[in-house]
Coordinates of C-alpha atoms and ligand atoms in Angstrom, one line a residue:
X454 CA 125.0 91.9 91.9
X455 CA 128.6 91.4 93.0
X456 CA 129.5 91.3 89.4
X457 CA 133.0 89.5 88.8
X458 CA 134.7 91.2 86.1
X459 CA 136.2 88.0 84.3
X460 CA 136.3 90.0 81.2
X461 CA 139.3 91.4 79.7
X462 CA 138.7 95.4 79.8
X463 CA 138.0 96.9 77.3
X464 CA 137.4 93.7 75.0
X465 CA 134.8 93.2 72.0
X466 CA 133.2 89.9 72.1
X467 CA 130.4 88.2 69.4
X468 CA 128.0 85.9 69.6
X469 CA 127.2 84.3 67.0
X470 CA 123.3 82.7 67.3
X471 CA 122.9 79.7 65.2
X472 CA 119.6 80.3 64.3
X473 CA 117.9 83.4 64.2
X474 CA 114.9 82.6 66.4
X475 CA 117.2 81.1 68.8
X476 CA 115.9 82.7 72.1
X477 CA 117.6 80.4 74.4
X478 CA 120.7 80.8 73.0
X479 CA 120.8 84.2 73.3
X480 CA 119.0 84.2 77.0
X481 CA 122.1 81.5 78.1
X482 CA 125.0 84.3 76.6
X483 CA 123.2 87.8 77.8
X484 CA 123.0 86.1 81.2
X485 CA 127.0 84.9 80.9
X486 CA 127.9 88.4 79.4
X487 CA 125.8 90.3 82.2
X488 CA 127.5 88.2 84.9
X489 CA 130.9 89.1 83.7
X490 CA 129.7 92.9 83.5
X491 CA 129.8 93.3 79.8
X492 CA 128.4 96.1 78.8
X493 CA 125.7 96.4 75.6
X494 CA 128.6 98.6 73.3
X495 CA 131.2 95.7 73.8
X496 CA 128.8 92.8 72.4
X497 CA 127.7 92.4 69.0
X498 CA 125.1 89.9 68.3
X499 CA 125.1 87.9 64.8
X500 CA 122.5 85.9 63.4
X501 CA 123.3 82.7 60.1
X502 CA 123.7 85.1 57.4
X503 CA 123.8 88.2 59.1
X504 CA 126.6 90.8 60.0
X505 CA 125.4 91.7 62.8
X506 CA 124.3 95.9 63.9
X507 CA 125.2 97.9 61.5
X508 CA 126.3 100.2 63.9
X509 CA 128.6 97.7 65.4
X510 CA 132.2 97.9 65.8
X511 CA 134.3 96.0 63.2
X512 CA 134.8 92.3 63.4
X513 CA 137.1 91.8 66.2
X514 CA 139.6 89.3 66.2
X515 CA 139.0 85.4 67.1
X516 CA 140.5 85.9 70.6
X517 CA 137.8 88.0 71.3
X518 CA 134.8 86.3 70.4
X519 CA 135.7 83.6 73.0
X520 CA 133.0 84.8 75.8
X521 CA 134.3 85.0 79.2
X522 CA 132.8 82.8 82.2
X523 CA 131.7 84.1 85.1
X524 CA 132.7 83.0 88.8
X525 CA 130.8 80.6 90.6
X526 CA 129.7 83.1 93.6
X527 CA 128.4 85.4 90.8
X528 CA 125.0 86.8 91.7
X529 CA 121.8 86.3 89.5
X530 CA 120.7 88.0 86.6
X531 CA 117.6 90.5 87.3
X532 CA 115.0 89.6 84.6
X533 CA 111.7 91.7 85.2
X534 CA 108.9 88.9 84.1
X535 CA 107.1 91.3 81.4
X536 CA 110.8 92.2 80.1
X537 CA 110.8 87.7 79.6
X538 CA 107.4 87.7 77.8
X539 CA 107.8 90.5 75.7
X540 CA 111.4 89.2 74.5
X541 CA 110.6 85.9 73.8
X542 CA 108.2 87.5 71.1
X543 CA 110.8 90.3 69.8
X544 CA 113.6 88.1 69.7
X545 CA 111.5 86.3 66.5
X546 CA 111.0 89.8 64.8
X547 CA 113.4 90.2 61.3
X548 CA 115.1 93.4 63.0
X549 CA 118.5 92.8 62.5
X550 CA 119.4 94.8 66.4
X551 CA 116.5 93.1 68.5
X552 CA 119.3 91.0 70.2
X553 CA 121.4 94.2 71.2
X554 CA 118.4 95.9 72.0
X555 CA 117.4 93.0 74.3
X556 CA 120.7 92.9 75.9
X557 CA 120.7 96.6 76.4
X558 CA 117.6 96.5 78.2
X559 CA 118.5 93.3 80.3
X560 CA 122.0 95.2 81.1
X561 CA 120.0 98.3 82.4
X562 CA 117.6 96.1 84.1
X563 CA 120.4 95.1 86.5
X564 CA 121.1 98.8 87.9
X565 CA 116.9 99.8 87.4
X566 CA 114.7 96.8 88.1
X567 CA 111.5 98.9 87.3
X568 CA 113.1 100.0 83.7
X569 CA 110.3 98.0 81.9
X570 CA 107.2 100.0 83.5
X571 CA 108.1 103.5 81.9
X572 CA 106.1 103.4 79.1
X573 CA 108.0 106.5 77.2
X574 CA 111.4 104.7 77.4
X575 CA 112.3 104.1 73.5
X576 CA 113.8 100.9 74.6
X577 CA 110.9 99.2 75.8
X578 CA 108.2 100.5 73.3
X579 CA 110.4 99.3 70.6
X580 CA 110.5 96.0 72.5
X581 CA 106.7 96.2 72.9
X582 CA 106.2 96.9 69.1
X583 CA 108.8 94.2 68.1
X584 CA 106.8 91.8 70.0
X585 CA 103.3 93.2 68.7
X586 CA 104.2 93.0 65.4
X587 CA 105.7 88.9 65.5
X588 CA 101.8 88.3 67.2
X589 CA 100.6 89.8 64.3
X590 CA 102.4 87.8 62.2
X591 CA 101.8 84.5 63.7
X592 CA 98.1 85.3 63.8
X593 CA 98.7 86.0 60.0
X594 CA 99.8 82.2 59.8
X595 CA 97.3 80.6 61.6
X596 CA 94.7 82.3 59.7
X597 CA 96.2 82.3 56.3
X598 CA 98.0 78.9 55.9
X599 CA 96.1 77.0 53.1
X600 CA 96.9 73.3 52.6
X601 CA 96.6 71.9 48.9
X602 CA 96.3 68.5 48.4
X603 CA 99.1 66.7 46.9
X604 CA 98.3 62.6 46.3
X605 CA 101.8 60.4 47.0
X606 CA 102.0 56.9 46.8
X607 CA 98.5 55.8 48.1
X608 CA 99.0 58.8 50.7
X609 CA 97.6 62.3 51.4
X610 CA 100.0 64.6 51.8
X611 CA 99.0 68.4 52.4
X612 CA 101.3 71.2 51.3
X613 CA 101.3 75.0 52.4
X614 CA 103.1 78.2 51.2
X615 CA 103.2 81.3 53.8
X616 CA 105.5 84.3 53.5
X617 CA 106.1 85.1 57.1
X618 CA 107.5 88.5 57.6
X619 CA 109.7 87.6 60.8
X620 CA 111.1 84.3 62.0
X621 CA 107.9 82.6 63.9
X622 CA 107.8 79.5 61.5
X623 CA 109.2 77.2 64.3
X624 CA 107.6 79.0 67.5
X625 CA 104.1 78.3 65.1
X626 CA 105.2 74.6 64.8
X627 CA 102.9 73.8 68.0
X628 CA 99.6 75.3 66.8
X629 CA 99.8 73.6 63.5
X630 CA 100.4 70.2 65.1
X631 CA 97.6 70.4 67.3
X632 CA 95.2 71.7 64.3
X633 CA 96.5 69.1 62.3
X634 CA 97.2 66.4 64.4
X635 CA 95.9 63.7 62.1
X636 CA 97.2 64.9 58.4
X637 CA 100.1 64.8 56.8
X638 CA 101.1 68.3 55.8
X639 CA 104.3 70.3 55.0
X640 CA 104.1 74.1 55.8
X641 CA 106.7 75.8 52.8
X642 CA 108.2 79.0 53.7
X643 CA 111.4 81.1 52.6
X644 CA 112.4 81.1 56.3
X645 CA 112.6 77.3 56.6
X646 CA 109.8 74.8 56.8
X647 CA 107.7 72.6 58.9
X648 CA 106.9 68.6 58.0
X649 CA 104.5 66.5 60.0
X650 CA 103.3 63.5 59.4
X651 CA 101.1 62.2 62.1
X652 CA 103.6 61.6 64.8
X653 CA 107.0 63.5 64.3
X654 CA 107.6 66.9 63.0
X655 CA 110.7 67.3 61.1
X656 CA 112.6 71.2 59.9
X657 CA 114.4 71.9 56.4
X658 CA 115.8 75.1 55.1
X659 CA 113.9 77.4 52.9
X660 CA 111.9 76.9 50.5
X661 CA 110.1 78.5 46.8
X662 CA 107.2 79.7 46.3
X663 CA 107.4 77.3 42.7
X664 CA 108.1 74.4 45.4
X665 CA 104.2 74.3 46.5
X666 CA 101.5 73.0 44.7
X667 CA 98.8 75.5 43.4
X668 CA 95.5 74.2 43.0
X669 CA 93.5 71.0 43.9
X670 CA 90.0 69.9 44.9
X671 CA 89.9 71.3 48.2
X672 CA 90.2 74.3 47.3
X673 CA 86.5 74.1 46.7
X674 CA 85.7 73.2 50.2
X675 CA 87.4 76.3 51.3
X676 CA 85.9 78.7 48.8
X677 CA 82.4 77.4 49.5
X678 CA 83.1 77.3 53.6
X679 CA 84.3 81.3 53.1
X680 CA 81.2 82.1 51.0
X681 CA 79.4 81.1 53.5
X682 CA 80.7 82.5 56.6
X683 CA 81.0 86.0 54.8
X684 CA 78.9 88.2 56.5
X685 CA 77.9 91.1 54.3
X686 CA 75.9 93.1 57.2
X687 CA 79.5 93.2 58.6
X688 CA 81.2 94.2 55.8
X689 CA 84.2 97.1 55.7
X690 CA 86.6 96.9 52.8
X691 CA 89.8 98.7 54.3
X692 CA 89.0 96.5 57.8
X693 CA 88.8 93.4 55.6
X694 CA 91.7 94.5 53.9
X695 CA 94.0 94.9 56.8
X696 CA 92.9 91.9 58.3
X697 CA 93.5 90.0 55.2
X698 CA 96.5 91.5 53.4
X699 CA 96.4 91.0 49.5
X700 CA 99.9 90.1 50.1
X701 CA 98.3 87.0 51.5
X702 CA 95.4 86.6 48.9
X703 CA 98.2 84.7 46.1
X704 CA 97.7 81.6 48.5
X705 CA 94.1 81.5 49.3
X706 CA 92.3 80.0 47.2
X707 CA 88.8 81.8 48.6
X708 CA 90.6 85.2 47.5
X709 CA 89.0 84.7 44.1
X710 CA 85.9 85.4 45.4
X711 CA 86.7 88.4 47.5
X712 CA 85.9 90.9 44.8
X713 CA 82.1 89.2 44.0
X714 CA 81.7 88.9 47.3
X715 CA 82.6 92.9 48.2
X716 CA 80.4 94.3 45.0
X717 CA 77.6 92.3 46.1
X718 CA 77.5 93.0 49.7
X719 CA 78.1 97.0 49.3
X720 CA 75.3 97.2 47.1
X721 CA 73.2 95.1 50.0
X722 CA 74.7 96.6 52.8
X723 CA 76.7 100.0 54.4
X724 CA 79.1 98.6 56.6
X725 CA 81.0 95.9 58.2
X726 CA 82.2 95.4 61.7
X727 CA 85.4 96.0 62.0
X728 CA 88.1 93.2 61.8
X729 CA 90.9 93.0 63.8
X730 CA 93.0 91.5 66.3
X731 CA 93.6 91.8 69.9
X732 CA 96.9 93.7 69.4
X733 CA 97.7 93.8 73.3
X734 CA 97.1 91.8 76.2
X735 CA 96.4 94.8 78.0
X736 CA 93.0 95.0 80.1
X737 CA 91.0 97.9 78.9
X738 CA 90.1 100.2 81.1
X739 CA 86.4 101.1 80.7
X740 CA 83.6 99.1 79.4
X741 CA 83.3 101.6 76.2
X742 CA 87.2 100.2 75.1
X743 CA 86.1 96.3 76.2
X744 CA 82.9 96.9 73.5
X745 CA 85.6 98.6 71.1
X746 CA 87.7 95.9 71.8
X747 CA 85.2 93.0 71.5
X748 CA 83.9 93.9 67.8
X749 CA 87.9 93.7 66.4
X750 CA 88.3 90.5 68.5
X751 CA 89.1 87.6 66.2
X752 CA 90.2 85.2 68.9
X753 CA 87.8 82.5 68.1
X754 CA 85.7 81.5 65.4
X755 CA 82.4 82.2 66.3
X756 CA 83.9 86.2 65.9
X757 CA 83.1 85.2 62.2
X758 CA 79.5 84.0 63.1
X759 CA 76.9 86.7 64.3
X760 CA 76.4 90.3 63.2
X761 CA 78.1 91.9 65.9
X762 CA 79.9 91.1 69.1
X763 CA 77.1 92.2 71.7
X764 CA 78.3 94.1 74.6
X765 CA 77.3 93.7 78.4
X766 CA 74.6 96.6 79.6
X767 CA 75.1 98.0 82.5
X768 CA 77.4 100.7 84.6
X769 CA 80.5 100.2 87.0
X770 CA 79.3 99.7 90.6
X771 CA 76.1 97.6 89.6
X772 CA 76.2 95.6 92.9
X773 CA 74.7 92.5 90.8
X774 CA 76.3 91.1 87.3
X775 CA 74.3 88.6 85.7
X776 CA 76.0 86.2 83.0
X777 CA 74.4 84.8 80.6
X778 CA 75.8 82.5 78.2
X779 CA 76.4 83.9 74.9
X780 CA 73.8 86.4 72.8
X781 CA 70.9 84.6 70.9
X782 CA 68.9 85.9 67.6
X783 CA 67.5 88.6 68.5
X784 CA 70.4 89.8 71.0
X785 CA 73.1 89.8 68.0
X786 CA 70.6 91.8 65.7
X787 CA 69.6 94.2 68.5
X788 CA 73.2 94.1 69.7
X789 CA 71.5 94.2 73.3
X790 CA 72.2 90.9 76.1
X791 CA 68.4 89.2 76.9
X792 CA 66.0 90.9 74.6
X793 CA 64.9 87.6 73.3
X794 CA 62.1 85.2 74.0
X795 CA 65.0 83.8 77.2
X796 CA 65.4 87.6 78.1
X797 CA 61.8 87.9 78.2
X798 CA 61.2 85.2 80.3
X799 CA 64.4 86.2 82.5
X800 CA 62.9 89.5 83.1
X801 CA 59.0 88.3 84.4
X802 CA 61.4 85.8 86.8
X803 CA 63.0 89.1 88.0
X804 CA 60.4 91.3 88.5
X805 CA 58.9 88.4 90.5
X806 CA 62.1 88.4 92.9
X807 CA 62.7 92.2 93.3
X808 CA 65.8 92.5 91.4
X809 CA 65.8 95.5 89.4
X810 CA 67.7 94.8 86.0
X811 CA 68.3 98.3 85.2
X812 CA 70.4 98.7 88.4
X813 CA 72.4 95.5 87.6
X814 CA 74.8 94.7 84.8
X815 CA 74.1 91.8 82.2
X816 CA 76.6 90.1 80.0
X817 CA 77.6 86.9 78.5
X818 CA 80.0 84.2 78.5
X819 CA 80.6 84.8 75.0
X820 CA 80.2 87.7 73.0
X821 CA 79.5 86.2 69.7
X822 CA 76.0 84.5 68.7
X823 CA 77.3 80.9 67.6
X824 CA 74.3 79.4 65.4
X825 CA 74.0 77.0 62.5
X826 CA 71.9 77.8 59.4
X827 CA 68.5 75.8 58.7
X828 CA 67.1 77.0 56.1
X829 CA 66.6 81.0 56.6
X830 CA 66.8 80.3 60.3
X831 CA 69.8 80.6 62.4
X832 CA 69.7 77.9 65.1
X833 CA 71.6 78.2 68.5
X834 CA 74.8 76.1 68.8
X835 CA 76.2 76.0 72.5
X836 CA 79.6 77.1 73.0
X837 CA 82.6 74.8 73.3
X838 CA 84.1 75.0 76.8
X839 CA 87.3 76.4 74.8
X840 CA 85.0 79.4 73.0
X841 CA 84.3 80.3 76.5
X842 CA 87.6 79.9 78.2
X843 CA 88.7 82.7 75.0
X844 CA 86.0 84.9 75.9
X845 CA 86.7 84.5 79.5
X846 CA 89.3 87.4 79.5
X847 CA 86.3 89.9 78.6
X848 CA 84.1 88.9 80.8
X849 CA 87.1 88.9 83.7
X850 CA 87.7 92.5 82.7
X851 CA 84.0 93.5 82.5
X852 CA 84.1 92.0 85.4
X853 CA 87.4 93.9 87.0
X854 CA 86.0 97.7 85.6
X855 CA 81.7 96.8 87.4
X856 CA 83.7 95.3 90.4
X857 CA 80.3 93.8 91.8
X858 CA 79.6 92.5 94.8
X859 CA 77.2 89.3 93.7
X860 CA 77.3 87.3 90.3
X861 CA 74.8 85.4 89.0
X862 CA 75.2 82.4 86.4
X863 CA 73.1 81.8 84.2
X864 CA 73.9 78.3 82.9
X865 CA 77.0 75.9 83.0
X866 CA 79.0 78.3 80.5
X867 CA 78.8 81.2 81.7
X868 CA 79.1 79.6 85.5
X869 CA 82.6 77.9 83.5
X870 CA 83.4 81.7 82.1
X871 CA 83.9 82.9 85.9
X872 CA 85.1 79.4 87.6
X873 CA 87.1 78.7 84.4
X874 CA 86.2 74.7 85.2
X875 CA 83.2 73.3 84.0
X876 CA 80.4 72.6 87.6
X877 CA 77.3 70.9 87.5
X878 CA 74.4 73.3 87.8
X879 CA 72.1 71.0 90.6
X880 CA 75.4 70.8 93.2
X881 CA 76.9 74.4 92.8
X882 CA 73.5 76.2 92.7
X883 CA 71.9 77.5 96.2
X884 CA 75.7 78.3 97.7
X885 CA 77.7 80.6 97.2
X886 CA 81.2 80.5 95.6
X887 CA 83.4 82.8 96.4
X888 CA 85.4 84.3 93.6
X889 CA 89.1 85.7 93.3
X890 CA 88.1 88.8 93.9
X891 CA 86.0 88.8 97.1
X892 CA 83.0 89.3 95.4
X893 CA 80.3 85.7 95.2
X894 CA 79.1 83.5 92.7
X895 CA 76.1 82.4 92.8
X896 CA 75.0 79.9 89.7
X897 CA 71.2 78.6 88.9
X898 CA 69.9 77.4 85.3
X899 CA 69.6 79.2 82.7
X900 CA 66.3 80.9 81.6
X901 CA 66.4 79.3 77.8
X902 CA 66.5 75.9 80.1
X903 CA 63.0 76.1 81.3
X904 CA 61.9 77.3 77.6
X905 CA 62.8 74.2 76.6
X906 CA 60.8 72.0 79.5
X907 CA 57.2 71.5 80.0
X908 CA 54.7 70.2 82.5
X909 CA 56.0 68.9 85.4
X910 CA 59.7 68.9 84.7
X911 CA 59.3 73.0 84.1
X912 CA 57.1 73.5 87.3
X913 CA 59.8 72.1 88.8
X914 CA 62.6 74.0 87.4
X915 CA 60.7 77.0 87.1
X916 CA 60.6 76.5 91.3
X917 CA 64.0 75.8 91.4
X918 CA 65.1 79.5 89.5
X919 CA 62.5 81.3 91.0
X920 CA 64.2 80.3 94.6
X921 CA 67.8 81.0 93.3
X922 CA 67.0 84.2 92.3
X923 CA 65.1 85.0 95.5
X924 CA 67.9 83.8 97.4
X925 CA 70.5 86.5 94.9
X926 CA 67.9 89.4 96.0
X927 CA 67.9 88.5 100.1
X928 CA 71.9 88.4 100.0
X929 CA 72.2 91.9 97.8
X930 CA 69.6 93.3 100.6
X931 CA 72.7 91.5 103.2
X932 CA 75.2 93.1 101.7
X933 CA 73.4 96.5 101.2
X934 CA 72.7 96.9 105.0
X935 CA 69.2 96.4 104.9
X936 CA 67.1 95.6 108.0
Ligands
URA1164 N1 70.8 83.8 76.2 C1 71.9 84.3 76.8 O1 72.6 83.5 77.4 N2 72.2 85.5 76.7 C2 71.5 86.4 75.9 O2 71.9 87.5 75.9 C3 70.4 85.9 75.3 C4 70.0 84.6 75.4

């Protein structure tokens, strides 16, 4: 960068943010200060109420603060694209130096482009922890705000309290909306607070915890919703508790029933999958970490449904993956893909075309069983197109670790897990699609389908699966070489 030094030498300058989650603010000075070849020791950063680091130097004087500009022909500001996403995220932590620390790393980031991909540099894993900790926080939110109904003049109004531990109220804002599009609801929180009311979302300052409302009818709703989705085959107190602070437990009303609900399930039960959250947006790199990974994974709600996340079968290399759409009954209690009455029927079809399962591997869409209660039974429920667009990034790094060379869909969701767009079965089956990777799709019905048909309708089906999967086999024997 042909850096014009438009700053006085030697000079202290501060920025003062006016909010403290203010990331574009800060993004618009850095860049102006880096331009003008300020370095990180001659910058202090101050949020509203704040003083800046502590470490600082003293307040300089008002000539000072007034930044300098940079020349026109000044060159542009290297920003590595992880160093962006990972500061967007730190910049909302409560750490009183994540904006010097950001500028630090953006000022070394100019000289060493590649500073963000050493993994031992303190600077960046403190970045990297900033950030994780501010996902964990918002994840928190989403899964612990609890509206209580408060009656106004003829209107519903829904009122929150949440304790965030770092400033995400606003960058949450979004995701509250779109849950609630269609209530009126205030979300209360000491860092400021959040009012929608159908069509315009409004900010105030901070609010008390005596400010919300405790208590109200639908606090029922929620206790008997949580009852019922407690899972006590799955249950692990320190997992629950780390997934569910106690610090949290003052504002949900289902708390109450945590205790009754732990005593009687450890007297039914041993142990509970554990709970989690995907901390990192990493891919795992084997298929043992995606299983690991897969049973803490709390990205969608059928997570809370099933016994256990189940697991593809199968080893890296398998020239043939097979997706099915998401574990069944059996599947979730065996914690094996196809072992039900579909895999049954799956299996006779591939013993009939050659294929040999044990040399492919077999996974799902969806690694959750989704199902709805009738009496003792627990009935399938498909998959909404978002459930599998969640789920997609296992099954793209199951996919990424086997590396096959054919894929076979079973079904529209598992062909919309690996096209990501929802196709119609009868026009994409019979060619084959080829997928980002070089490797080819190939989608037919899937098995539970012709379960479901009889007579002449499954005849004909049962023709059409039986030719798909033929045509699978003669295209591995292509690949493979074979005469
Ligand atoms: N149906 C599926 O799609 N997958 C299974 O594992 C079982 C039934």
């Amino acid at each position: 960068m042909t850096a014009i030094k438009n700053a006085s030498p030697g000079a202290h300058y501060v920025v003062h943010l006016p909010e403290p989650d203010d990331f574009a603010f800060w993004r618009e000075r850095a860049r102006q200060l880096i331009q003008c070849d300020v370095p990180p020791d001659r910058v202090n950063w101050v949020e509203p109420g704040g003083t800046g680091d502590l470490f600082a130097q003293a307040e300089p004087s008002p000539e000072e603060s007034g930044l300098p500009r940079p020349a026109n022909d000044v060159g542009p500001v290297r920003v590595a694209k992880r160093f962006m996403s990972l500061a967007r995220g730190a910049a909302l932590h409560s750490d009183t130096e994540r904006f010097s620390l950001l500028y630090r790393m953006l000022w070394r980031l100019q000289s060493n482009p590649r500073a963000m991909e050493d993994k031992a540099d303190p600077d960046v894993r403190r970045i990297e922890d900033l950030d994780k900790s501010v996902r964990r926080d918002s994840h928190k939110m989403h899964a612990f705000v609890r509206f209580r109904l408060v009656e106004g003049d003829g209107d519903e109004h829904y009122v929150a309290w949440f304790e965030p531990d770092h400033h995400i109220v606003r960058a949450n804002a979004g995701f509250f909306m779109r849950r609630f599009a269609n209530m009126n609801w205030t979300i209360l929180t000491p860092r400021g607070c959040l009012h929608w009311d159908g069509t315009t979302m409004r900010e105030s300052g901070p609010a008390q915890r005596s400010d919300a409302p405790q208590g109200d009818p639908i606090e029922e709703l929620w206790k008997s919703y949580y009852s019922s989705i407690f899972n006590p085959a799955r249950l692990k107190v320190g997992a629950m508790l780390a997934e569910m602070p106690k610090k949290y437990w003052k504002n949900m009303p289902e708390a109450e029933l945590i205790p009754d609900l732990i005593a009687g399930a450890q007297a039914r039960e041993a142990g509970m999958v554990a709970a989690g959250e995907r901390e990192e947006r990493k891919r795992p790199e084997s298929l043992a970490a995606i299983a690991e990974d897969i049973s803490a994974c709390r990205d969608c709600p059928i997570a809370e449904c099933g016994t256990r996340a189940v697991m593809g079968e199968g080893t890296p290399g398998a020239p043939l993956m097979i997706v099915g759409e998401q574990p069944g009954d059996q599947e979730d209690q065996q914690g094996r893909p196809f072992v039900g009455p579909a895999g049954q029927l799956f299996d006779e079809y591939l013993v009939q075309a050659g294929i040999d399962r044990s040399a492919a591997y077999v996974t799902n869409a969806v690694k959750h069983f989704k199902f709805s209660w009738r009496g003792k039974r627990r009935l399938h429920q498909s998959p909404a197109a978002k459930e599998v667009d969640t789920c997609r990034w296992w099954l793209e790094s199951e996919r990424a670790i086997v590396k096959p060379r054919v894929v076979l869909a079973l079904g529209a969701s598992a062909a919309r897990g690996l096209l990501g767009k929802t196709v119609s079965i009868a026009r994409a089956r019979g060619e084959a699609i080829a997928l980002d990777d070089g490797s080819e799709l190939w989608v037919t019905a899937h098995p539970s389908y012709l379960l479901r048909l009889d007579g002449a309708a499954r005849e004909e089906q049962a023709a059409l699966f039986a030719r798909d999967l033929a045509t699978v086999k003669a295209r591995l024997r292509e690949l493979e070489g074979a005469p």
